[in-house]
Amino acid sequence: GDSVTQMEGPVTLSEEAFLTINCTYTATGYPSLFWYVQYPGEGLQLLLKATKADDKGSNKGFEATYRKETTSFHLEKGSVQVSDSAVYFCALTDSSASKIIFGSGTRLSIRP
Amino acid sequence: SAVISQKPSRDICQRGTSLTIQCQVDSQVTMMFWYRQQPGQSLTLIATANQGSEATYESGFVIDKFPISRPNLTFSTLTVSNMSPEDSSIYLCSVDTNTGELFFGEGSRLTVL
């Protein structure tokens, strides 16, 4: 079945460092791809999304490009801040587009 | 967008008891979902609840253990029955507003002793 594999954490970086969190997927058809973020003590919220190949989702300085040829949707940010410390989940809609499947999550910690 | 309220936000329960979690949405939505997030784990879909029909359960989840109600387009409940410590998790309600994006409540953190 459809699945999402993402980089294991935790990831610890210094402020202003470059961030990449890898995400690859297995799916039949053409899923939509998402990154969700869960800040400490809060619920999940959508960070960005892409609905077709070569689309780039972006928000709050984060970007991810839907790469069909490599079945990837890596999350990047050029200069992270302490406030970016959170758990990041890569996700996709399943082949029936009736539900969203989540990866295992990557905990990111940013040192001042 | 959608604003989702869940109650209770947290609870501590005794083994063998049951707890009902409520989910209220500020707009009418067709599809509501219940997820479980065990400590340090990702989200696992328990069931999809559509108004006017029986909930659809994912593999590994059964109605006797997790009965769901969906009486109208803005409300749903999930009951965790005959609880054991393994049921200690965060239970999350989410909705799809037909944009392909899920909105989540803040979750109900359940601890079973």
PDB file of C-alpha atoms in Angstrom:
ATOM      1  CA  GLY A   1       0.000   0.000   0.000  1.00  0.00           C
ATOM      2  CA  ASP A   2       0.855   3.653  -0.048  1.00  0.00           C
ATOM      3  CA  SER A   3       3.479   4.757   2.448  1.00  0.00           C
ATOM      4  CA  VAL A   4       5.776   7.574   3.491  1.00  0.00           C
ATOM      5  CA  THR A   5       9.351   7.225   4.702  1.00  0.00           C
ATOM      6  CA  GLN A   6      11.048  10.168   6.309  1.00  0.00           C
ATOM      7  CA  MET A   7      14.376  10.913   7.847  1.00  0.00           C
ATOM      8  CA  GLU A   8      14.728   9.702  11.375  1.00  0.00           C
ATOM      9  CA  GLY A   9      15.422  12.192  14.083  1.00  0.00           C
ATOM     10  CA  PRO A  10      16.076  13.841  16.237  1.00  0.00           C
ATOM     11  CA  VAL A  11      17.833  16.494  14.191  1.00  0.00           C
ATOM     12  CA  THR A  12      19.712  19.197  16.072  1.00  0.00           C
ATOM     13  CA  LEU A  13      21.013  22.291  14.316  1.00  0.00           C
ATOM     14  CA  SER A  14      22.371  25.671  15.246  1.00  0.00           C
ATOM     15  CA  GLU A  15      20.373  28.780  14.504  1.00  0.00           C
ATOM     16  CA  GLU A  16      20.787  30.027  10.912  1.00  0.00           C
ATOM     17  CA  ALA A  17      21.892  26.607   9.660  1.00  0.00           C
ATOM     18  CA  PHE A  18      20.492  25.076   6.478  1.00  0.00           C
ATOM     19  CA  LEU A  19      17.845  22.417   7.007  1.00  0.00           C
ATOM     20  CA  THR A  20      16.908  19.396   4.943  1.00  0.00           C
ATOM     21  CA  ILE A  21      14.489  16.728   6.129  1.00  0.00           C
ATOM     22  CA  ASN A  22      14.211  13.908   3.637  1.00  0.00           C
ATOM     23  CA  CYS A  23      10.909  12.352   2.657  1.00  0.00           C
ATOM     24  CA  THR A  24      10.227   9.675   0.068  1.00  0.00           C
ATOM     25  CA  TYR A  25       6.966   8.017  -0.762  1.00  0.00           C
ATOM     26  CA  THR A  26       5.440   4.953  -2.358  1.00  0.00           C
ATOM     27  CA  ALA A  27       2.092   5.408  -4.014  1.00  0.00           C
ATOM     28  CA  THR A  28      -0.055   4.269  -6.876  1.00  0.00           C
ATOM     29  CA  GLY A  29      -1.410   7.093  -8.938  1.00  0.00           C
ATOM     30  CA  TYR A  30      -0.615  10.716  -8.236  1.00  0.00           C
ATOM     31  CA  PRO A  31      -0.987  11.620  -4.572  1.00  0.00           C
ATOM     32  CA  SER A  32      -0.939  15.087  -3.084  1.00  0.00           C
ATOM     33  CA  LEU A  33       1.993  15.606  -0.727  1.00  0.00           C
ATOM     34  CA  PHE A  34       2.096  17.525   2.532  1.00  0.00           C
ATOM     35  CA  TRP A  35       4.331  18.637   5.344  1.00  0.00           C
ATOM     36  CA  TYR A  36       2.633  19.070   8.698  1.00  0.00           C
ATOM     37  CA  VAL A  37       4.253  20.594  11.772  1.00  0.00           C
ATOM     38  CA  GLN A  38       3.541  20.014  15.444  1.00  0.00           C
ATOM     39  CA  TYR A  39       4.946  22.662  17.761  1.00  0.00           C
ATOM     40  CA  PRO A  40       5.442  21.746  21.420  1.00  0.00           C
ATOM     41  CA  GLY A  41       2.095  21.473  23.190  1.00  0.00           C
ATOM     42  CA  GLU A  42       0.076  22.211  20.061  1.00  0.00           C
ATOM     43  CA  GLY A  43      -1.917  20.295  17.481  1.00  0.00           C
ATOM     44  CA  LEU A  44      -0.790  19.510  13.963  1.00  0.00           C
ATOM     45  CA  GLN A  45      -1.023  22.192  11.350  1.00  0.00           C
ATOM     46  CA  LEU A  46      -0.366  22.187   7.667  1.00  0.00           C
ATOM     47  CA  LEU A  47       2.979  23.746   6.756  1.00  0.00           C
ATOM     48  CA  LEU A  48       2.889  23.343   2.978  1.00  0.00           C
ATOM     49  CA  LYS A  49       1.586  21.133   0.232  1.00  0.00           C
ATOM     50  CA  ALA A  50       2.010  20.227  -3.435  1.00  0.00           C
ATOM     51  CA  THR A  51      -0.621  18.571  -5.560  1.00  0.00           C
ATOM     52  CA  LYS A  52       1.240  17.577  -8.722  1.00  0.00           C
ATOM     53  CA  ALA A  53       4.691  16.789 -10.037  1.00  0.00           C
ATOM     54  CA  ASP A  54       7.186  19.675 -10.041  1.00  0.00           C
ATOM     55  CA  ASP A  55       4.954  21.810  -7.829  1.00  0.00           C
ATOM     56  CA  LYS A  56       6.802  23.641  -5.077  1.00  0.00           C
ATOM     57  CA  GLY A  57       5.053  24.248  -1.794  1.00  0.00           C
ATOM     58  CA  SER A  58       6.352  27.040   0.406  1.00  0.00           C
ATOM     59  CA  ASN A  59       5.480  28.696   3.699  1.00  0.00           C
ATOM     60  CA  LYS A  60       7.356  30.480   6.519  1.00  0.00           C
ATOM     61  CA  GLY A  61      10.654  30.120   4.623  1.00  0.00           C
ATOM     62  CA  PHE A  62      10.211  26.356   4.194  1.00  0.00           C
ATOM     63  CA  GLU A  63      10.054  24.791   0.734  1.00  0.00           C
ATOM     64  CA  ALA A  64       9.480  21.344  -0.717  1.00  0.00           C
ATOM     65  CA  THR A  65       9.301  20.261  -4.358  1.00  0.00           C
ATOM     66  CA  TYR A  66       7.209  17.332  -5.577  1.00  0.00           C
ATOM     67  CA  ARG A  67       9.695  15.125  -7.454  1.00  0.00           C
ATOM     68  CA  LYS A  68       7.926  12.329  -9.245  1.00  0.00           C
ATOM     69  CA  GLU A  69      11.090  10.872 -10.765  1.00  0.00           C
ATOM     70  CA  THR A  70      12.654  10.331  -7.346  1.00  0.00           C
ATOM     71  CA  THR A  71       9.349   9.983  -5.447  1.00  0.00           C
ATOM     72  CA  SER A  72      10.553  12.561  -2.981  1.00  0.00           C
ATOM     73  CA  PHE A  73       9.286  15.658  -1.190  1.00  0.00           C
ATOM     74  CA  HIS A  74      12.230  16.885   0.873  1.00  0.00           C
ATOM     75  CA  LEU A  75      11.678  19.806   3.240  1.00  0.00           C
ATOM     76  CA  GLU A  76      14.255  22.613   3.162  1.00  0.00           C
ATOM     77  CA  LYS A  77      14.849  25.925   4.862  1.00  0.00           C
ATOM     78  CA  GLY A  78      17.807  28.175   4.259  1.00  0.00           C
ATOM     79  CA  SER A  79      18.213  29.575   7.758  1.00  0.00           C
ATOM     80  CA  VAL A  80      16.438  27.983  10.701  1.00  0.00           C
ATOM     81  CA  GLN A  81      15.353  29.746  13.859  1.00  0.00           C
ATOM     82  CA  VAL A  82      14.852  28.538  17.407  1.00  0.00           C
ATOM     83  CA  SER A  83      11.106  28.914  16.842  1.00  0.00           C
ATOM     84  CA  ASP A  84      11.274  26.208  14.153  1.00  0.00           C
ATOM     85  CA  SER A  85      11.857  23.570  16.821  1.00  0.00           C
ATOM     86  CA  ALA A  86       9.004  21.117  16.348  1.00  0.00           C
ATOM     87  CA  VAL A  87       8.101  17.710  14.969  1.00  0.00           C
ATOM     88  CA  TYR A  88       7.668  17.612  11.194  1.00  0.00           C
ATOM     89  CA  PHE A  89       5.502  15.034   9.443  1.00  0.00           C
ATOM     90  CA  CYS A  90       5.564  14.221   5.756  1.00  0.00           C
ATOM     91  CA  ALA A  91       2.242  12.914   4.446  1.00  0.00           C
ATOM     92  CA  LEU A  92       0.346  11.965   1.306  1.00  0.00           C
ATOM     93  CA  THR A  93      -3.180  11.300   0.203  1.00  0.00           C
ATOM     94  CA  ASP A  94      -3.723   7.633  -0.468  1.00  0.00           C
ATOM     95  CA  SER A  95      -4.624   6.318  -3.924  1.00  0.00           C
ATOM     96  CA  SER A  96      -8.331   6.762  -3.312  1.00  0.00           C
ATOM     97  CA  ALA A  97      -7.698  10.308  -2.014  1.00  0.00           C
ATOM     98  CA  SER A  98      -9.969   9.404   0.881  1.00  0.00           C
ATOM     99  CA  LYS A  99      -7.402   9.664   3.659  1.00  0.00           C
ATOM    100  CA  ILE A 100      -3.970  10.999   4.510  1.00  0.00           C
ATOM    101  CA  ILE A 101      -1.066   8.738   5.445  1.00  0.00           C
ATOM    102  CA  PHE A 102       1.662  10.144   7.672  1.00  0.00           C
ATOM    103  CA  GLY A 103       5.350   9.413   7.963  1.00  0.00           C
ATOM    104  CA  SER A 104       6.931   8.684  11.311  1.00  0.00           C
ATOM    105  CA  GLY A 105       7.828  12.298  12.060  1.00  0.00           C
ATOM    106  CA  THR A 106      11.171  14.042  12.534  1.00  0.00           C
ATOM    107  CA  ARG A 107      11.882  15.991  15.686  1.00  0.00           C
ATOM    108  CA  LEU A 108      13.885  19.142  14.991  1.00  0.00           C
ATOM    109  CA  SER A 109      15.679  21.086  17.703  1.00  0.00           C
ATOM    110  CA  ILE A 110      17.414  24.393  17.004  1.00  0.00           C
ATOM    111  CA  ARG A 111      20.154  25.668  19.330  1.00  0.00           C
ATOM    112  CA  PRO A 112      20.495  29.422  19.827  1.00  0.00           C
TER     113      PRO A 112
ATOM    114  CA  SER B   1     -10.259  26.548   7.194  1.00  0.00           C
ATOM    115  CA  ALA B   2     -11.889  24.928  10.187  1.00  0.00           C
ATOM    116  CA  VAL B   3     -11.615  25.349  13.933  1.00  0.00           C
ATOM    117  CA  ILE B   4     -11.875  22.127  15.873  1.00  0.00           C
ATOM    118  CA  SER B   5     -12.497  21.781  19.590  1.00  0.00           C
ATOM    119  CA  GLN B   6     -11.875  18.551  21.419  1.00  0.00           C
ATOM    120  CA  LYS B   7     -12.920  17.588  24.917  1.00  0.00           C
ATOM    121  CA  PRO B   8     -11.433  16.505  27.211  1.00  0.00           C
ATOM    122  CA  SER B   9      -7.991  17.859  26.472  1.00  0.00           C
ATOM    123  CA  ARG B  10      -6.514  15.290  28.817  1.00  0.00           C
ATOM    124  CA  ASP B  11      -7.690  12.657  31.241  1.00  0.00           C
ATOM    125  CA  ILE B  12      -6.333   9.967  33.505  1.00  0.00           C
ATOM    126  CA  CYS B  13      -8.435   6.828  33.573  1.00  0.00           C
ATOM    127  CA  GLN B  14      -8.492   3.503  35.301  1.00  0.00           C
ATOM    128  CA  ARG B  15      -8.010   0.224  33.508  1.00  0.00           C
ATOM    129  CA  GLY B  16     -11.281  -1.325  32.365  1.00  0.00           C
ATOM    130  CA  THR B  17     -13.228   1.920  32.123  1.00  0.00           C
ATOM    131  CA  SER B  18     -14.367   3.757  28.988  1.00  0.00           C
ATOM    132  CA  LEU B  19     -13.921   7.358  27.911  1.00  0.00           C
ATOM    133  CA  THR B  20     -15.761   9.342  25.260  1.00  0.00           C
ATOM    134  CA  ILE B  21     -13.949  12.104  23.407  1.00  0.00           C
ATOM    135  CA  GLN B  22     -15.969  14.845  21.760  1.00  0.00           C
ATOM    136  CA  CYS B  23     -15.066  16.748  18.604  1.00  0.00           C
ATOM    137  CA  GLN B  24     -16.874  19.931  17.589  1.00  0.00           C
ATOM    138  CA  VAL B  25     -16.205  21.756  14.309  1.00  0.00           C
ATOM    139  CA  ASP B  26     -17.142  25.365  13.583  1.00  0.00           C
ATOM    140  CA  SER B  27     -18.457  24.523  10.101  1.00  0.00           C
ATOM    141  CA  GLN B  28     -20.260  21.689   8.404  1.00  0.00           C
ATOM    142  CA  VAL B  29     -17.914  19.037   7.045  1.00  0.00           C
ATOM    143  CA  THR B  30     -18.575  15.750   5.326  1.00  0.00           C
ATOM    144  CA  MET B  31     -15.549  13.767   6.381  1.00  0.00           C
ATOM    145  CA  MET B  32     -14.167  13.537   9.895  1.00  0.00           C
ATOM    146  CA  PHE B  33     -11.258  11.379  10.918  1.00  0.00           C
ATOM    147  CA  TRP B  34     -10.010  10.001  14.197  1.00  0.00           C
ATOM    148  CA  TYR B  35      -6.276   9.442  14.619  1.00  0.00           C
ATOM    149  CA  ARG B  36      -4.176   8.010  17.397  1.00  0.00           C
ATOM    150  CA  GLN B  37      -0.685   9.262  18.196  1.00  0.00           C
ATOM    151  CA  GLN B  38       1.119   7.004  20.627  1.00  0.00           C
ATOM    152  CA  PRO B  39       4.040   8.467  22.578  1.00  0.00           C
ATOM    153  CA  GLY B  40       6.870   9.358  20.230  1.00  0.00           C
ATOM    154  CA  GLN B  41       5.062   7.825  17.275  1.00  0.00           C
ATOM    155  CA  SER B  42       3.384   9.060  14.123  1.00  0.00           C
ATOM    156  CA  LEU B  43      -0.319   9.359  13.542  1.00  0.00           C
ATOM    157  CA  THR B  44      -2.341   6.241  12.850  1.00  0.00           C
ATOM    158  CA  LEU B  45      -5.808   6.523  11.367  1.00  0.00           C
ATOM    159  CA  ILE B  46      -8.416   4.770  13.487  1.00  0.00           C
ATOM    160  CA  ALA B  47     -11.520   5.410  11.410  1.00  0.00           C
ATOM    161  CA  THR B  48     -13.323   7.714   9.032  1.00  0.00           C
ATOM    162  CA  ALA B  49     -16.672   9.033  10.196  1.00  0.00           C
ATOM    163  CA  ASN B  50     -19.161  10.334   7.645  1.00  0.00           C
ATOM    164  CA  GLN B  51     -22.483  11.725   8.727  1.00  0.00           C
ATOM    165  CA  GLY B  52     -25.382   9.361   8.145  1.00  0.00           C
ATOM    166  CA  SER B  53     -23.339   6.211   7.719  1.00  0.00           C
ATOM    167  CA  GLU B  54     -21.344   3.751   9.775  1.00  0.00           C
ATOM    168  CA  ALA B  55     -17.755   4.645  10.456  1.00  0.00           C
ATOM    169  CA  THR B  56     -15.109   2.925   8.367  1.00  0.00           C
ATOM    170  CA  TYR B  57     -12.373   1.370  10.496  1.00  0.00           C
ATOM    171  CA  GLU B  58      -8.760   0.811   9.522  1.00  0.00           C
ATOM    172  CA  SER B  59      -7.016  -2.495   9.905  1.00  0.00           C
ATOM    173  CA  GLY B  60      -6.345  -3.235  13.551  1.00  0.00           C
ATOM    174  CA  PHE B  61      -9.228  -1.140  14.884  1.00  0.00           C
ATOM    175  CA  VAL B  62     -12.717  -2.457  15.615  1.00  0.00           C
ATOM    176  CA  ILE B  63     -16.035  -0.870  16.435  1.00  0.00           C
ATOM    177  CA  ASP B  64     -16.415  -2.683  19.749  1.00  0.00           C
ATOM    178  CA  LYS B  65     -13.219  -1.106  21.032  1.00  0.00           C
ATOM    179  CA  PHE B  66     -13.600   2.324  19.390  1.00  0.00           C
ATOM    180  CA  PRO B  67     -17.281   3.069  18.785  1.00  0.00           C
ATOM    181  CA  ILE B  68     -17.844   6.316  16.908  1.00  0.00           C
ATOM    182  CA  SER B  69     -20.891   8.505  16.573  1.00  0.00           C
ATOM    183  CA  ARG B  70     -21.500  11.144  13.912  1.00  0.00           C
ATOM    184  CA  PRO B  71     -24.941  12.602  14.580  1.00  0.00           C
ATOM    185  CA  ASN B  72     -24.545  15.706  12.387  1.00  0.00           C
ATOM    186  CA  LEU B  73     -22.130  17.569  10.143  1.00  0.00           C
ATOM    187  CA  THR B  74     -20.339  19.432  12.948  1.00  0.00           C
ATOM    188  CA  PHE B  75     -19.911  16.853  15.695  1.00  0.00           C
ATOM    189  CA  SER B  76     -18.462  13.421  16.375  1.00  0.00           C
ATOM    190  CA  THR B  77     -17.482  11.301  19.342  1.00  0.00           C
ATOM    191  CA  LEU B  78     -14.931   8.540  19.773  1.00  0.00           C
ATOM    192  CA  THR B  79     -15.203   6.158  22.712  1.00  0.00           C
ATOM    193  CA  VAL B  80     -12.216   4.182  23.933  1.00  0.00           C
ATOM    194  CA  SER B  81     -13.746   1.129  25.589  1.00  0.00           C
ATOM    195  CA  ASN B  82     -12.434  -1.196  28.266  1.00  0.00           C
ATOM    196  CA  MET B  83      -9.186   0.721  28.422  1.00  0.00           C
ATOM    197  CA  SER B  84      -5.766  -0.724  29.138  1.00  0.00           C
ATOM    198  CA  PRO B  85      -2.413   1.043  29.566  1.00  0.00           C
ATOM    199  CA  GLU B  86      -1.688   0.312  25.881  1.00  0.00           C
ATOM    200  CA  ASP B  87      -4.479   2.749  24.997  1.00  0.00           C
ATOM    201  CA  SER B  88      -2.507   5.637  26.498  1.00  0.00           C
ATOM    202  CA  SER B  89      -2.158   8.007  23.546  1.00  0.00           C
ATOM    203  CA  ILE B  90      -3.155  11.305  22.103  1.00  0.00           C
ATOM    204  CA  TYR B  91      -6.402  10.973  20.167  1.00  0.00           C
ATOM    205  CA  LEU B  92      -6.885  13.514  17.422  1.00  0.00           C
ATOM    206  CA  CYS B  93      -9.967  14.563  15.533  1.00  0.00           C
ATOM    207  CA  SER B  94      -9.464  15.985  12.068  1.00  0.00           C
ATOM    208  CA  VAL B  95     -11.625  17.196   9.216  1.00  0.00           C
ATOM    209  CA  ASP B  96     -11.286  17.597   5.483  1.00  0.00           C
ATOM    210  CA  THR B  97     -12.878  20.770   4.162  1.00  0.00           C
ATOM    211  CA  ASN B  98     -12.846  19.449   0.585  1.00  0.00           C
ATOM    212  CA  THR B  99      -9.539  21.174  -0.094  1.00  0.00           C
ATOM    213  CA  GLY B 100      -7.494  18.026   0.397  1.00  0.00           C
ATOM    214  CA  GLU B 101      -6.074  19.545   3.568  1.00  0.00           C
ATOM    215  CA  LEU B 102      -6.691  18.151   7.016  1.00  0.00           C
ATOM    216  CA  PHE B 103      -7.361  20.412   9.980  1.00  0.00           C
ATOM    217  CA  PHE B 104      -6.691  19.004  13.418  1.00  0.00           C
ATOM    218  CA  GLY B 105      -7.946  19.542  16.889  1.00  0.00           C
ATOM    219  CA  GLU B 106      -5.393  19.927  19.648  1.00  0.00           C
ATOM    220  CA  GLY B 107      -5.923  16.362  20.710  1.00  0.00           C
ATOM    221  CA  SER B 108      -7.053  14.510  23.804  1.00  0.00           C
ATOM    222  CA  ARG B 109      -4.201  13.103  25.846  1.00  0.00           C
ATOM    223  CA  LEU B 110      -5.307   9.926  27.548  1.00  0.00           C
ATOM    224  CA  THR B 111      -3.356   8.153  30.289  1.00  0.00           C
ATOM    225  CA  VAL B 112      -4.586   4.765  31.468  1.00  0.00           C
ATOM    226  CA  LEU B 113      -3.336   3.487  34.799  1.00  0.00           C
TER     227      LEU B 113
END
